[in-house]
Amino acid sequence: MLQAQVFTLYPEVFPGPLDKGLYGKAMAEKLWSLNVINIRDAATDKHKTVDDTPYGGGTGMLLKPDILAKSIDQNINAGERIFYLSPKGKKFDQNLAMELSKAKSFSLICGHFEGVDERVLTTRNIEEISIGDYVLSGGETAALVVLDSVLRLLPGVLGNEKSASEETFENGLLEYPQYTKPQIWEQKSVPDVLLSGDHAKIKDWRLSQSEAITRVRRPDMWQKYKKN
Ligand code: SAH
């Protein structure tokens, strides 16, 4: 079972979409669990203060290192990877999602305000990861994105394990176009090859479509794919 843990100031955000549908079923079947830690529980003063102004000046507030570290130290599983969701982190991708789906446990820290005191990141060996080149107001939505992409890779969660292996990113290409019934819709038919029953031909067509789409939309992925 994968044990995921989230540190947040907004515990009510979780599990959000993650206890619906197949993920709810997977949770009930104990394929994964989610432990949500309220960082504010580690605050010590009567106002439950968690943040303070940055040294050197500037707008906004930072999560205090003493409070955040206390929360982490009280709750972390020995040896697990800890990630801080952050726009200046290493870009989160399908490879990391795959790695995390094989882990026993990992923790995600959601920042707020201007972020967190840098010293917590280094002393607690925390890896910074970003879900993309834009700035969110808090790490919660980013944590949901990370968890969603990891959970669907857990064996037994999607039901049809093969469906994950043919998808966008799994082979360095974007996915080919897909069609379902009705065969003719608004005067448009689905591509003939998909009706041919010729599996080798269908496979070739899908690969060529994947390649064409990737070349146009994602030159960065195309360059890497061509090299391999
Ligand atoms: N001052 C910071 C931004 C803080 S945004 C900076 O310039 O780097 C507030 C919080 O939202 C962050 O602590 C982080 O947890 C979360 N966040 C914002 N953008 C994110 C992104 N692209 N990926 C992951 N987390 C993000």
PDB file of N, CA and C and ligand atoms in Angstrom, residues 84-88 110-115 129-132 134-139 142, ligand 1:
ATOM      1  N   TYR A  84       8.596  19.630  -1.516  1.00  0.00           N
ATOM      2  CA  TYR A  84       7.926  20.909  -1.325  1.00  0.00           C
ATOM      3  C   TYR A  84       7.441  21.384  -2.686  1.00  0.00           C
ATOM      4  N   LEU A  85       6.128  21.594  -2.822  1.00  0.00           N
ATOM      5  CA  LEU A  85       5.565  22.101  -4.072  1.00  0.00           C
ATOM      6  C   LEU A  85       5.957  23.565  -4.204  1.00  0.00           C
ATOM      7  N   SER A  86       6.619  23.906  -5.306  1.00  0.00           N
ATOM      8  CA  SER A  86       7.186  25.244  -5.417  1.00  0.00           C
ATOM      9  C   SER A  86       7.417  25.611  -6.875  1.00  0.00           C
ATOM     10  N   PRO A  87       7.072  26.848  -7.271  1.00  0.00           N
ATOM     11  CA  PRO A  87       7.276  27.205  -8.681  1.00  0.00           C
ATOM     12  C   PRO A  87       8.743  27.215  -9.085  1.00  0.00           C
ATOM     13  N   LYS A  88       9.659  27.271  -8.112  1.00  0.00           N
ATOM     14  CA  LYS A  88      11.063  27.246  -8.512  1.00  0.00           C
ATOM     15  C   LYS A  88      11.697  25.861  -8.372  1.00  0.00           C
ATOM     16  N   CYS A 110       2.707  21.687   1.227  1.00  0.00           N
ATOM     17  CA  CYS A 110       2.055  22.770   0.500  1.00  0.00           C
ATOM     18  C   CYS A 110       2.447  24.092   1.136  1.00  0.00           C
ATOM     19  N   GLY A 111       3.049  24.976   0.349  1.00  0.00           N
ATOM     20  CA  GLY A 111       3.380  26.299   0.851  1.00  0.00           C
ATOM     21  C   GLY A 111       2.200  27.233   0.725  1.00  0.00           C
ATOM     22  N   HIS A 112       2.319  28.364   1.335  1.00  0.00           N
ATOM     23  CA  HIS A 112       1.325  29.421   1.183  1.00  0.00           C
ATOM     24  C   HIS A 112       2.010  30.753   1.299  1.00  0.00           C
ATOM     25  N   PHE A 113       1.274  31.829   1.128  1.00  0.00           N
ATOM     26  CA  PHE A 113       1.860  33.171   1.208  1.00  0.00           C
ATOM     27  C   PHE A 113       3.019  33.259   0.213  1.00  0.00           C
ATOM     28  N   GLU A 114       4.179  33.720   0.687  1.00  0.00           N
ATOM     29  CA  GLU A 114       5.343  33.867  -0.190  1.00  0.00           C
ATOM     30  C   GLU A 114       6.175  32.588  -0.288  1.00  0.00           C
ATOM     31  N   GLY A 115       5.886  31.598   0.553  1.00  0.00           N
ATOM     32  CA  GLY A 115       6.656  30.364   0.515  1.00  0.00           C
ATOM     33  C   GLY A 115       7.118  29.964   1.904  1.00  0.00           C
ATOM     34  N   ILE A 129       9.652  20.599  -6.050  1.00  0.00           N
ATOM     35  CA  ILE A 129       9.096  20.259  -7.368  1.00  0.00           C
ATOM     36  C   ILE A 129       8.010  21.248  -7.768  1.00  0.00           C
ATOM     37  N   SER A 130       8.005  21.579  -9.072  1.00  0.00           N
ATOM     38  CA  SER A 130       7.027  22.505  -9.638  1.00  0.00           C
ATOM     39  C   SER A 130       6.120  21.751 -10.588  1.00  0.00           C
ATOM     40  N   ILE A 131       4.827  22.092 -10.617  1.00  0.00           N
ATOM     41  CA  ILE A 131       3.957  21.429 -11.600  1.00  0.00           C
ATOM     42  C   ILE A 131       3.887  22.204 -12.906  1.00  0.00           C
ATOM     43  N   GLY A 132       4.552  23.350 -13.009  1.00  0.00           N
ATOM     44  CA  GLY A 132       4.546  24.073 -14.276  1.00  0.00           C
ATOM     45  C   GLY A 132       4.965  25.510 -14.097  1.00  0.00           C
ATOM     46  N   TYR A 134       4.016  28.588 -13.848  1.00  0.00           N
ATOM     47  CA  TYR A 134       3.016  29.586 -13.466  1.00  0.00           C
ATOM     48  C   TYR A 134       2.975  29.575 -11.947  1.00  0.00           C
ATOM     49  N   VAL A 135       2.417  30.617 -11.356  1.00  0.00           N
ATOM     50  CA  VAL A 135       2.427  30.711  -9.890  1.00  0.00           C
ATOM     51  C   VAL A 135       1.017  30.536  -9.333  1.00  0.00           C
ATOM     52  N   LEU A 136       0.869  29.582  -8.427  1.00  0.00           N
ATOM     53  CA  LEU A 136      -0.402  29.340  -7.745  1.00  0.00           C
ATOM     54  C   LEU A 136      -0.386  30.084  -6.406  1.00  0.00           C
ATOM     55  N   SER A 137      -1.547  30.188  -5.763  1.00  0.00           N
ATOM     56  CA  SER A 137      -1.585  30.881  -4.467  1.00  0.00           C
ATOM     57  C   SER A 137      -1.182  29.949  -3.329  1.00  0.00           C
ATOM     58  N   GLY A 138      -1.284  28.655  -3.562  1.00  0.00           N
ATOM     59  CA  GLY A 138      -0.917  27.696  -2.525  1.00  0.00           C
ATOM     60  C   GLY A 138      -0.567  26.364  -3.148  1.00  0.00           C
ATOM     61  N   GLY A 139       0.089  25.496  -2.382  1.00  0.00           N
ATOM     62  CA  GLY A 139       0.544  24.218  -2.922  1.00  0.00           C
ATOM     63  C   GLY A 139      -0.522  23.136  -2.986  1.00  0.00           C
ATOM     64  N   ALA A 142      -1.516  21.942  -6.430  1.00  0.00           N
ATOM     65  CA  ALA A 142      -0.358  21.248  -7.008  1.00  0.00           C
ATOM     66  C   ALA A 142      -0.224  19.846  -6.404  1.00  0.00           C
TER      67      ALA A 142
HETATM   68  N1  SAH B   1       7.253  33.545  -3.725  1.00  0.00           N
HETATM   69  C1  SAH B   1       7.280  32.269  -4.335  1.00  0.00           C
HETATM   70  C2  SAH B   1       5.865  31.863  -4.801  1.00  0.00           C
HETATM   71  C3  SAH B   1       4.938  31.493  -3.680  1.00  0.00           C
HETATM   72  S1  SAH B   1       3.423  30.892  -4.301  1.00  0.00           S
HETATM   73  C4  SAH B   1       8.212  32.285  -5.558  1.00  0.00           C
HETATM   74  O1  SAH B   1       8.282  33.304  -6.233  1.00  0.00           O
HETATM   75  O2  SAH B   1       8.837  31.259  -5.843  1.00  0.00           O
HETATM   76  C5  SAH B   1       2.672  30.184  -2.898  1.00  0.00           C
HETATM   77  C6  SAH B   1       2.743  28.684  -2.778  1.00  0.00           C
HETATM   78  O3  SAH B   1       2.063  28.090  -3.854  1.00  0.00           O
HETATM   79  C7  SAH B   1       4.149  28.102  -2.805  1.00  0.00           C
HETATM   80  O4  SAH B   1       4.693  28.052  -1.519  1.00  0.00           O
HETATM   81  C8  SAH B   1       3.949  26.729  -3.396  1.00  0.00           C
HETATM   82  O5  SAH B   1       3.700  25.741  -2.393  1.00  0.00           O
HETATM   83  C9  SAH B   1       2.694  26.878  -4.241  1.00  0.00           C
HETATM   84  N2  SAH B   1       2.971  26.961  -5.690  1.00  0.00           N
HETATM   85  C10 SAH B   1       2.864  28.071  -6.462  1.00  0.00           C
HETATM   86  N3  SAH B   1       3.162  27.816  -7.743  1.00  0.00           N
HETATM   87  C11 SAH B   1       3.473  26.505  -7.823  1.00  0.00           C
HETATM   88  C12 SAH B   1       3.881  25.642  -8.898  1.00  0.00           C
HETATM   89  N4  SAH B   1       4.027  26.076 -10.154  1.00  0.00           N
HETATM   90  N5  SAH B   1       4.112  24.339  -8.610  1.00  0.00           N
HETATM   91  C13 SAH B   1       3.977  23.870  -7.349  1.00  0.00           C
HETATM   92  N6  SAH B   1       3.608  24.647  -6.289  1.00  0.00           N
HETATM   93  C14 SAH B   1       3.338  25.939  -6.509  1.00  0.00           C
END
